[in-house]
Amino acid sequence: RLSRNFIFAFIGIILLSKCTYDKIEVPEPSLPDTVSYKLNIQPMFNSICNNIGCHSGINPSSGLNLTDSVSYNNLFIKHEIDTLSPTRSNLYIFMNSNMPPSGRVPYDAALVLKWITQKARDN
């Protein structure tokens, strides 16, 4: 009887040790070869940043209005972009750390960094 219990325990240990749970990772979408301000960056601002009380309207957060007609110029007037040291750009730093307040979006920060690295053109 003891050997029978031992065999069942041994088989149970073997079976349990074979069970693994693979972490399911959802890959980030790939970044475009050339990042377009009009096609990639502004639509991101429109969906994430231009909420009431954030970066739009007459009193935008931090004085940075990111609505369609003024966003590009405001990024440079407010010194948010540094094309010589892209990782030191305020826009990238904030997006990579605490913006949006609802949670960091790594893909969007990577997209912004690539756009800045490509000299932050108004394309």
mmCIF file of N, CA, C and O in Angstrom, residues 80-120:
data_model
loop_
_atom_site.group_PDB
_atom_site.id
_atom_site.type_symbol
_atom_site.label_atom_id
_atom_site.label_comp_id
_atom_site.label_asym_id
_atom_site.label_seq_id
_atom_site.Cartn_x
_atom_site.Cartn_y
_atom_site.Cartn_z
ATOM 1 N N GLU A 80 9.128 71.757 -26.284
ATOM 2 C CA GLU A 80 8.843 70.363 -25.946
ATOM 3 C C GLU A 80 9.659 69.381 -26.781
ATOM 4 O O GLU A 80 9.707 68.203 -26.479
ATOM 5 N N ILE A 81 10.281 69.860 -27.857
ATOM 6 C CA ILE A 81 10.994 69.005 -28.802
ATOM 7 C C ILE A 81 12.469 69.382 -28.841
ATOM 8 O O ILE A 81 12.820 70.550 -28.942
ATOM 9 N N ASP A 82 13.334 68.376 -28.773
ATOM 10 C CA ASP A 82 14.775 68.589 -28.915
ATOM 11 C C ASP A 82 15.269 67.570 -29.941
ATOM 12 O O ASP A 82 15.509 66.408 -29.606
ATOM 13 N N THR A 83 15.408 67.998 -31.186
ATOM 14 C CA THR A 83 15.806 67.061 -32.242
ATOM 15 C C THR A 83 17.289 66.674 -32.152
ATOM 16 O O THR A 83 17.683 65.689 -32.747
ATOM 17 N N LEU A 84 18.073 67.430 -31.406
ATOM 18 C CA LEU A 84 19.484 67.073 -31.227
ATOM 19 C C LEU A 84 19.655 65.983 -30.170
ATOM 20 O O LEU A 84 20.576 65.173 -30.254
ATOM 21 N N SER A 85 18.774 65.968 -29.186
ATOM 22 C CA SER A 85 18.777 64.938 -28.136
ATOM 23 C C SER A 85 17.338 64.466 -27.928
ATOM 24 O O SER A 85 16.683 64.866 -26.961
ATOM 25 N N PRO A 86 16.837 63.644 -28.850
ATOM 26 C CA PRO A 86 15.415 63.259 -28.809
ATOM 27 C C PRO A 86 14.932 62.700 -27.469
ATOM 28 O O PRO A 86 13.820 62.994 -27.049
ATOM 29 N N THR A 87 15.761 61.931 -26.783
ATOM 30 C CA THR A 87 15.308 61.353 -25.511
ATOM 31 C C THR A 87 15.207 62.407 -24.411
ATOM 32 O O THR A 87 14.669 62.125 -23.340
ATOM 33 N N ARG A 88 15.737 63.603 -24.653
ATOM 34 C CA ARG A 88 15.610 64.698 -23.690
ATOM 35 C C ARG A 88 14.447 65.629 -24.011
ATOM 36 O O ARG A 88 14.254 66.642 -23.346
ATOM 37 N N SER A 89 13.696 65.311 -25.054
ATOM 38 C CA SER A 89 12.525 66.107 -25.404
ATOM 39 C C SER A 89 11.461 65.937 -24.332
ATOM 40 O O SER A 89 11.142 64.813 -23.929
ATOM 41 N N ASN A 90 10.926 67.059 -23.864
ATOM 42 C CA ASN A 90 9.893 67.001 -22.823
ATOM 43 C C ASN A 90 8.700 66.152 -23.250
ATOM 44 O O ASN A 90 8.141 65.414 -22.443
ATOM 45 N N LEU A 91 8.307 66.271 -24.503
ATOM 46 C CA LEU A 91 7.171 65.484 -24.982
ATOM 47 C C LEU A 91 7.430 63.995 -24.780
ATOM 48 O O LEU A 91 6.590 63.267 -24.246
ATOM 49 N N TYR A 92 8.595 63.526 -25.170
ATOM 50 C CA TYR A 92 8.931 62.111 -24.998
ATOM 51 C C TYR A 92 9.045 61.740 -23.524
ATOM 52 O O TYR A 92 8.533 60.713 -23.096
ATOM 53 N N ILE A 93 9.714 62.561 -22.745
ATOM 54 C CA ILE A 93 9.893 62.272 -21.324
ATOM 55 C C ILE A 93 8.542 62.135 -20.630
ATOM 56 O O ILE A 93 8.304 61.168 -19.895
ATOM 57 N N PHE A 94 7.634 63.076 -20.863
ATOM 58 C CA PHE A 94 6.321 63.006 -20.214
ATOM 59 C C PHE A 94 5.514 61.817 -20.705
ATOM 60 O O PHE A 94 4.867 61.130 -19.922
ATOM 61 N N MET A 95 5.560 61.558 -22.007
ATOM 62 C CA MET A 95 4.788 60.425 -22.527
ATOM 63 C C MET A 95 5.362 59.096 -22.058
ATOM 64 O O MET A 95 4.653 58.111 -21.940
ATOM 65 N N ASN A 96 6.636 59.061 -21.778
ATOM 66 C CA ASN A 96 7.268 57.825 -21.348
ATOM 67 C C ASN A 96 7.187 57.625 -19.832
ATOM 68 O O ASN A 96 7.529 56.562 -19.340
ATOM 69 N N SER A 97 6.742 58.638 -19.108
ATOM 70 C CA SER A 97 6.699 58.497 -17.651
ATOM 71 C C SER A 97 5.307 58.674 -17.055
ATOM 72 O O SER A 97 4.829 57.790 -16.366
ATOM 73 N N ASN A 98 4.659 59.785 -17.318
ATOM 74 C CA ASN A 98 3.400 60.011 -16.615
ATOM 75 C C ASN A 98 2.261 60.559 -17.462
ATOM 76 O O ASN A 98 1.279 61.032 -16.926
ATOM 77 N N MET A 99 2.394 60.525 -18.754
ATOM 78 C CA MET A 99 1.303 60.980 -19.611
ATOM 79 C C MET A 99 0.922 59.858 -20.553
ATOM 80 O O MET A 99 1.795 59.192 -21.097
ATOM 81 N N PRO A 100 -0.317 59.617 -20.750
ATOM 82 C CA PRO A 100 -1.451 60.292 -20.129
ATOM 83 C C PRO A 100 -1.634 59.826 -18.690
ATOM 84 O O PRO A 100 -1.140 58.757 -18.320
ATOM 85 N N PRO A 101 -2.359 60.616 -17.889
ATOM 86 C CA PRO A 101 -2.568 60.245 -16.485
ATOM 87 C C PRO A 101 -3.238 58.882 -16.306
ATOM 88 O O PRO A 101 -3.042 58.229 -15.291
ATOM 89 N N SER A 102 -3.988 58.444 -17.304
ATOM 90 C CA SER A 102 -4.677 57.150 -17.199
ATOM 91 C C SER A 102 -3.729 55.969 -17.359
ATOM 92 O O SER A 102 -4.096 54.833 -17.117
ATOM 93 N N GLY A 103 -2.511 56.230 -17.769
ATOM 94 C CA GLY A 103 -1.531 55.145 -17.912
ATOM 95 C C GLY A 103 -0.623 55.350 -19.100
ATOM 96 O O GLY A 103 -1.037 55.820 -20.144
ATOM 97 N N ARG A 104 0.630 55.005 -18.907
ATOM 98 C CA ARG A 104 1.643 55.155 -19.946
ATOM 99 C C ARG A 104 1.326 54.261 -21.132
ATOM 100 O O ARG A 104 0.864 53.140 -20.982
ATOM 101 N N VAL A 105 1.598 54.768 -22.315
ATOM 102 C CA VAL A 105 1.356 54.032 -23.551
ATOM 103 C C VAL A 105 2.701 53.878 -24.266
ATOM 104 O O VAL A 105 3.133 54.771 -24.988
ATOM 105 N N PRO A 106 3.408 52.747 -24.039
ATOM 106 C CA PRO A 106 4.760 52.596 -24.603
ATOM 107 C C PRO A 106 4.836 52.749 -26.115
ATOM 108 O O PRO A 106 5.775 53.339 -26.630
ATOM 109 N N TYR A 107 3.846 52.216 -26.835
ATOM 110 C CA TYR A 107 3.885 52.327 -28.289
ATOM 111 C C TYR A 107 3.846 53.786 -28.714
ATOM 112 O O TYR A 107 4.603 54.209 -29.584
ATOM 113 N N ASP A 108 2.982 54.573 -28.087
ATOM 114 C CA ASP A 108 2.862 55.975 -28.459
ATOM 115 C C ASP A 108 4.131 56.749 -28.142
ATOM 116 O O ASP A 108 4.557 57.601 -28.904
ATOM 117 N N ALA A 109 4.764 56.448 -27.013
ATOM 118 C CA ALA A 109 6.025 57.111 -26.666
ATOM 119 C C ALA A 109 7.105 56.734 -27.672
ATOM 120 O O ALA A 109 7.893 57.591 -28.086
ATOM 121 N N ALA A 110 7.144 55.493 -28.098
ATOM 122 C CA ALA A 110 8.132 55.049 -29.090
ATOM 123 C C ALA A 110 7.880 55.727 -30.435
ATOM 124 O O ALA A 110 8.824 56.098 -31.143
ATOM 125 N N LEU A 111 6.614 55.902 -30.780
ATOM 126 C CA LEU A 111 6.253 56.580 -32.025
ATOM 127 C C LEU A 111 6.710 58.030 -31.985
ATOM 128 O O LEU A 111 7.315 58.534 -32.939
ATOM 129 N N VAL A 112 6.473 58.703 -30.880
ATOM 130 C CA VAL A 112 6.911 60.099 -30.722
ATOM 131 C C VAL A 112 8.428 60.188 -30.773
ATOM 132 O O VAL A 112 8.979 61.066 -31.438
ATOM 133 N N LEU A 113 9.117 59.286 -30.103
ATOM 134 C CA LEU A 113 10.578 59.302 -30.129
ATOM 135 C C LEU A 113 11.105 59.121 -31.548
ATOM 136 O O LEU A 113 12.030 59.825 -31.973
ATOM 137 N N LYS A 114 10.521 58.211 -32.293
ATOM 138 C CA LYS A 114 10.974 57.995 -33.670
ATOM 139 C C LYS A 114 10.712 59.235 -34.517
ATOM 140 O O LYS A 114 11.560 59.631 -35.320
ATOM 141 N N TRP A 115 9.559 59.882 -34.316
ATOM 142 C CA TRP A 115 9.244 61.107 -35.052
ATOM 143 C C TRP A 115 10.262 62.199 -34.728
ATOM 144 O O TRP A 115 10.781 62.869 -35.617
ATOM 145 N N ILE A 116 10.592 62.373 -33.461
ATOM 146 C CA ILE A 116 11.574 63.384 -33.059
ATOM 147 C C ILE A 116 12.951 63.044 -33.643
ATOM 148 O O ILE A 116 13.658 63.912 -34.140
ATOM 149 N N THR A 117 13.314 61.760 -33.589
ATOM 150 C CA THR A 117 14.593 61.311 -34.146
ATOM 151 C C THR A 117 14.676 61.620 -35.648
ATOM 152 O O THR A 117 15.749 61.922 -36.157
ATOM 153 N N GLN A 118 13.521 61.569 -36.304
ATOM 154 C CA GLN A 118 13.464 61.880 -37.734
ATOM 155 C C GLN A 118 13.330 63.389 -37.972
ATOM 156 O O GLN A 118 12.843 63.824 -39.001
ATOM 157 N N LYS A 119 13.737 64.171 -36.996
ATOM 158 C CA LYS A 119 13.791 65.644 -37.053
ATOM 159 C C LYS A 119 12.428 66.314 -36.903
ATOM 160 O O LYS A 119 12.258 67.479 -37.271
ATOM 161 N N ALA A 120 11.441 65.636 -36.375
ATOM 162 C CA ALA A 120 10.139 66.209 -36.010
ATOM 163 C C ALA A 120 9.545 67.095 -37.103
ATOM 164 O O ALA A 120 9.181 68.240 -36.880
#
